[in-house]
Coordinates of C-alpha atoms and ligand atoms in Angstrom, one line a residue:
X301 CA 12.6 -93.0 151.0
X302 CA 9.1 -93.5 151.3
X303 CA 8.4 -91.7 147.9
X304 CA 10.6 -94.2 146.0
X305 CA 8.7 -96.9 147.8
X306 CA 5.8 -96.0 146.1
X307 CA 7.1 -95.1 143.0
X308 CA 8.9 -99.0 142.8
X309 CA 5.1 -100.3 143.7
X310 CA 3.3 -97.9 141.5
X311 CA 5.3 -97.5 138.6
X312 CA 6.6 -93.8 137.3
X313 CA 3.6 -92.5 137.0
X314 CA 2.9 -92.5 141.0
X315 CA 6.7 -91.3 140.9
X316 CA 6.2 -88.1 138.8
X317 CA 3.1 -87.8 140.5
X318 CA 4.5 -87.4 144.1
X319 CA 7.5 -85.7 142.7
X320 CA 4.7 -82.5 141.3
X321 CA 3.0 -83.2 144.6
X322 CA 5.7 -82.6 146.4
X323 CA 6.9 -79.4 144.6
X324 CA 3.5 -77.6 144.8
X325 CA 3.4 -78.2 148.6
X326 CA 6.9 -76.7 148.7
X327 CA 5.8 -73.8 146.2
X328 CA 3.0 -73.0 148.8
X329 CA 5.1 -73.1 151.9
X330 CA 7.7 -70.9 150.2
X331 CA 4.4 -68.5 149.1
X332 CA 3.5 -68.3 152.8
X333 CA 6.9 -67.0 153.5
X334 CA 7.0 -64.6 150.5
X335 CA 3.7 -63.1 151.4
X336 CA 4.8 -62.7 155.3
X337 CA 7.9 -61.4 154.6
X338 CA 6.4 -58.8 152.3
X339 CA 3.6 -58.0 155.0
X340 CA 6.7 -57.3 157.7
X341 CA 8.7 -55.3 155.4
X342 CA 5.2 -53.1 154.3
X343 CA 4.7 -52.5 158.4
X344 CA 8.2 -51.5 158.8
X345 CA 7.9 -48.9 156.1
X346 CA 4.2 -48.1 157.8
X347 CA 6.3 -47.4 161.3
X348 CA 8.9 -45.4 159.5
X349 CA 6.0 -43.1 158.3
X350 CA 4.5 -42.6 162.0
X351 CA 7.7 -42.4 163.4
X352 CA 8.8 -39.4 160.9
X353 CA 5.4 -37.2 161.5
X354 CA 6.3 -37.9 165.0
X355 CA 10.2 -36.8 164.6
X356 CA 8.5 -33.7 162.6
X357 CA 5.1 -32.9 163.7
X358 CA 4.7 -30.4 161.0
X359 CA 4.6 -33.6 158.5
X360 CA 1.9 -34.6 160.4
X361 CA -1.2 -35.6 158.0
X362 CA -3.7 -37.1 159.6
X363 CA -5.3 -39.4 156.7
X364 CA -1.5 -40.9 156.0
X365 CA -0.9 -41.6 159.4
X366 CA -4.2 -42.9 159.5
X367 CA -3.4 -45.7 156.1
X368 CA 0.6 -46.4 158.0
X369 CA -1.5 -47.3 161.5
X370 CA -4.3 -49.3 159.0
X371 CA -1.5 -50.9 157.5
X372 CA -0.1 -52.4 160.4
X373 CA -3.8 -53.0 161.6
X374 CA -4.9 -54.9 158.7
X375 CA -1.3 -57.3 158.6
X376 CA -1.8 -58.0 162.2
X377 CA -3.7 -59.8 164.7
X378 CA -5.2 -63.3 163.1
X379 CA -3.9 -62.4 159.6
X380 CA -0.2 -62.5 160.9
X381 CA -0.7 -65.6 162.7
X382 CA -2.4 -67.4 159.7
X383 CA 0.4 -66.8 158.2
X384 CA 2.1 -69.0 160.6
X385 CA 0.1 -71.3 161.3
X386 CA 1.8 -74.6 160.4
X387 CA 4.1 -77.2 160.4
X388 CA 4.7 -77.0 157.1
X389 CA 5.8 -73.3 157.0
X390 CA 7.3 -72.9 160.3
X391 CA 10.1 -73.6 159.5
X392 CA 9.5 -73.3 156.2
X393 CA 13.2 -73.5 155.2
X394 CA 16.2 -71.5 154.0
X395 CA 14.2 -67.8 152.8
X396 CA 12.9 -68.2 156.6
X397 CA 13.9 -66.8 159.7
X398 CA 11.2 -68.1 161.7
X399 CA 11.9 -69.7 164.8
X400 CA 10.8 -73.5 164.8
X401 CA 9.2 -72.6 168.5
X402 CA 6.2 -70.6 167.1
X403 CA 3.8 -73.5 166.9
X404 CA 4.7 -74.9 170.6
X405 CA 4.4 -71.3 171.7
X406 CA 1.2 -70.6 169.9
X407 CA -0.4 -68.7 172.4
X408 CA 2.1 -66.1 173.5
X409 CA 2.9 -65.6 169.8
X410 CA -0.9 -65.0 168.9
X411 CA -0.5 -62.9 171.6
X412 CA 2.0 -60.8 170.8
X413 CA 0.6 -60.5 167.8
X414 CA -3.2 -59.9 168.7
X415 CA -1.3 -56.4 171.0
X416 CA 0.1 -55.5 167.6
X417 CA -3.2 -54.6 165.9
X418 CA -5.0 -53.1 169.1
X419 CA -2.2 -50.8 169.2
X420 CA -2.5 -50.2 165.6
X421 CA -5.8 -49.7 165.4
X422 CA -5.9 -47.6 168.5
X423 CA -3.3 -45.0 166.7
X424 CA -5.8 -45.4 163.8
X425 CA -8.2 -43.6 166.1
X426 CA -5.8 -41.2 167.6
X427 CA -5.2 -39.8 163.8
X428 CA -9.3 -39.9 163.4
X429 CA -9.4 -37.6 166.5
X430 CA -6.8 -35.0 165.2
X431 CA -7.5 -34.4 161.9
X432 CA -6.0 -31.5 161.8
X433 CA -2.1 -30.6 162.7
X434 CA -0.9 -33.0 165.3
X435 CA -2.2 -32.2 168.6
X436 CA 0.1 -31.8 172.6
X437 CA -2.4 -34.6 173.5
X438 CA -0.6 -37.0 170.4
X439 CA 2.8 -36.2 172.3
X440 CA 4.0 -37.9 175.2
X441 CA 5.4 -35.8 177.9
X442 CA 8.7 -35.0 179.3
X443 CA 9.8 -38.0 181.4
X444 CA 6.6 -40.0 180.7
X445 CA 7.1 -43.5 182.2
X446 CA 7.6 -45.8 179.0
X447 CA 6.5 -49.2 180.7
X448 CA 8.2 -51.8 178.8
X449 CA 10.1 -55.0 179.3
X450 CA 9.3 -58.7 177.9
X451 CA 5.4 -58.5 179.3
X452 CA 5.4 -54.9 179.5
X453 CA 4.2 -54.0 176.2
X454 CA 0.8 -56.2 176.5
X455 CA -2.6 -54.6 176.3
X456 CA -4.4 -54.9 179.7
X457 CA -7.7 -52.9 178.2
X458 CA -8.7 -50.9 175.4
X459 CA -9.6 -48.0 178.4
X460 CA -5.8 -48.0 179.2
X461 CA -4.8 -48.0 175.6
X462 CA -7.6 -44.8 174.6
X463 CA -6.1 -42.5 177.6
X464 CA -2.6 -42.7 175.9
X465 CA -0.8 -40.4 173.8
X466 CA -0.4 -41.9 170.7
X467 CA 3.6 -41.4 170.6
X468 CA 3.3 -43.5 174.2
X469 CA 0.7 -46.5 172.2
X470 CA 3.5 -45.9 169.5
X471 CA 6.6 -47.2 171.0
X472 CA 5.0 -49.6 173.1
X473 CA 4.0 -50.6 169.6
X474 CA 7.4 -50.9 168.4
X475 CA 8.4 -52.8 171.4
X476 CA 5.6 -55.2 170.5
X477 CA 7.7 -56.1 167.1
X478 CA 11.2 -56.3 168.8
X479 CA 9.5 -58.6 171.6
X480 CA 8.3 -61.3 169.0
X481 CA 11.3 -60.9 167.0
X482 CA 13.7 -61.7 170.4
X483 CA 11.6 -64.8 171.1
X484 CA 10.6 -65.9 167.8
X485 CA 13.0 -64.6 164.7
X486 CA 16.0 -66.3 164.4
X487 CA 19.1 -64.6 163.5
Ligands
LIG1481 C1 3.9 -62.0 166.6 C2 5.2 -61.9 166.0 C3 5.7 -60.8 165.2 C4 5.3 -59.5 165.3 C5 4.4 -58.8 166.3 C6 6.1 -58.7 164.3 N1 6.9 -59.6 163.6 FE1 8.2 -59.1 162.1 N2 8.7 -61.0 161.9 C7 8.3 -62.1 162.7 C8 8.9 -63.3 162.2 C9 8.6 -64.7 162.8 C10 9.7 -63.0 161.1 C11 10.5 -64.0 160.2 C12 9.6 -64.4 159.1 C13 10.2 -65.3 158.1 O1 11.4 -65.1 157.7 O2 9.6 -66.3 157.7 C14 9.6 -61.5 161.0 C15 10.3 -60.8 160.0 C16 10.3 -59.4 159.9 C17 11.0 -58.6 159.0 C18 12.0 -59.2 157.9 C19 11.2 -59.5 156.7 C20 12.0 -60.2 155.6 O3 12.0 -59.7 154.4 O4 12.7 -61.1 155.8 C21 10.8 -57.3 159.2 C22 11.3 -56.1 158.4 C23 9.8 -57.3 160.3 N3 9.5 -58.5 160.7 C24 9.3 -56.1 160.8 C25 8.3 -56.0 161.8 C26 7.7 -54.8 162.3 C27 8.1 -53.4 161.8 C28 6.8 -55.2 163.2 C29 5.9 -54.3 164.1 C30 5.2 -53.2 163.4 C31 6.8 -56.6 163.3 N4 7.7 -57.1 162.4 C32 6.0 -57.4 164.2 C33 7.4 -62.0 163.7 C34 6.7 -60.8 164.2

């Protein structure tokens, strides 16, 4: 409404102008969303790596486990949230699945999202540690207490998080991306 307001006052030059205004500040929201999206899809193919040297530690190489754990690392933390950081590209329409309660819940999403890349990085330097074939000490063992649940996966101190066995940092990882999907991907 408002733009044909303007356009009326200003003539169709204002108009076309707004209209191209308009479309680049779409473009840029939908960009937002492309680049997010493909950062999520390049993690999940990151945990599919660590999850198959872990399923079969004789695929176990340290240096690629070391670039999946990086990846996650480096798309985590303040870069994920950046890349929702705001009004105009959360929603940011039909391509998106992102819940319109990420900017009220800034905090707990940052968060979430801040746990990601400590666990990341800290299986970064599990893989530094054993650069040879995967170690028992990567392992969890038998019956080792998982933790979990909504706040169970968040990282009390880097002390805590260097005593683990990487499989243990691992799926608390992964519970880390299912608990901001639950609260903050929409179906
Ligand atoms: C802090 C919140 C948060 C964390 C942590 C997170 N995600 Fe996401 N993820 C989202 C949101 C929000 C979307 C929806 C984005 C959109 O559609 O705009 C999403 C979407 C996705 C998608 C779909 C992408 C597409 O093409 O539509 C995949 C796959 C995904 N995430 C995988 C992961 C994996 C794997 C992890 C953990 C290693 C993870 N995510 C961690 C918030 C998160």
């Amino acid at each position: 409404m408002r733009l044909t307001a303007d356009a009326n006052k200003l003539g169709p030059f204002a108009f076309m102008a707004a209209v191209i205004l308009t479309a680049a500040v779409s473009s840029a929201a939908e960009d937002v969303v492309t680049i997010r999206q493909a950062d999520m899809k390049a993690m999940a193919a990151a945990a599919m790596t660590i999850s198959g040297m872990f399923k079969d530690p004789s695929a176990y190489k340290a240096s690629e486990f070391k670039w999946a754990a990086d990846t996650i690392r480096d798309r985590s933390g303040g870069v994920l949230s950046a890349h929702f950081a705001s009004e105009a590209n959360n929603p940011a329409g039909p391509k998106s699945k992102a819940g319109p309660n990420i900017l009220k819940e800034r905090d707990r999403f940052d968060r979430i999202a801040n746990d990601l890349r400590d666990y990341a990085a800290a299986l970064g330097a599990a893989a530094e540690k054993n650069p040879g074939p995967m170690t028992a000490s990567m392992r969890m063992k038998p019956g080792e207490a998982m933790g979990g649940g909504p706040f169970g996966t968040h990282v009390r101190n880097q002390q805590e998080l260097s005593a683990m066995p990487a499989e243990h940092m691992f799926h608390l990882m992964l519970q880390t991306c299912t608990t901001c999907h639950t609260r903050f991907r929409m179906e």
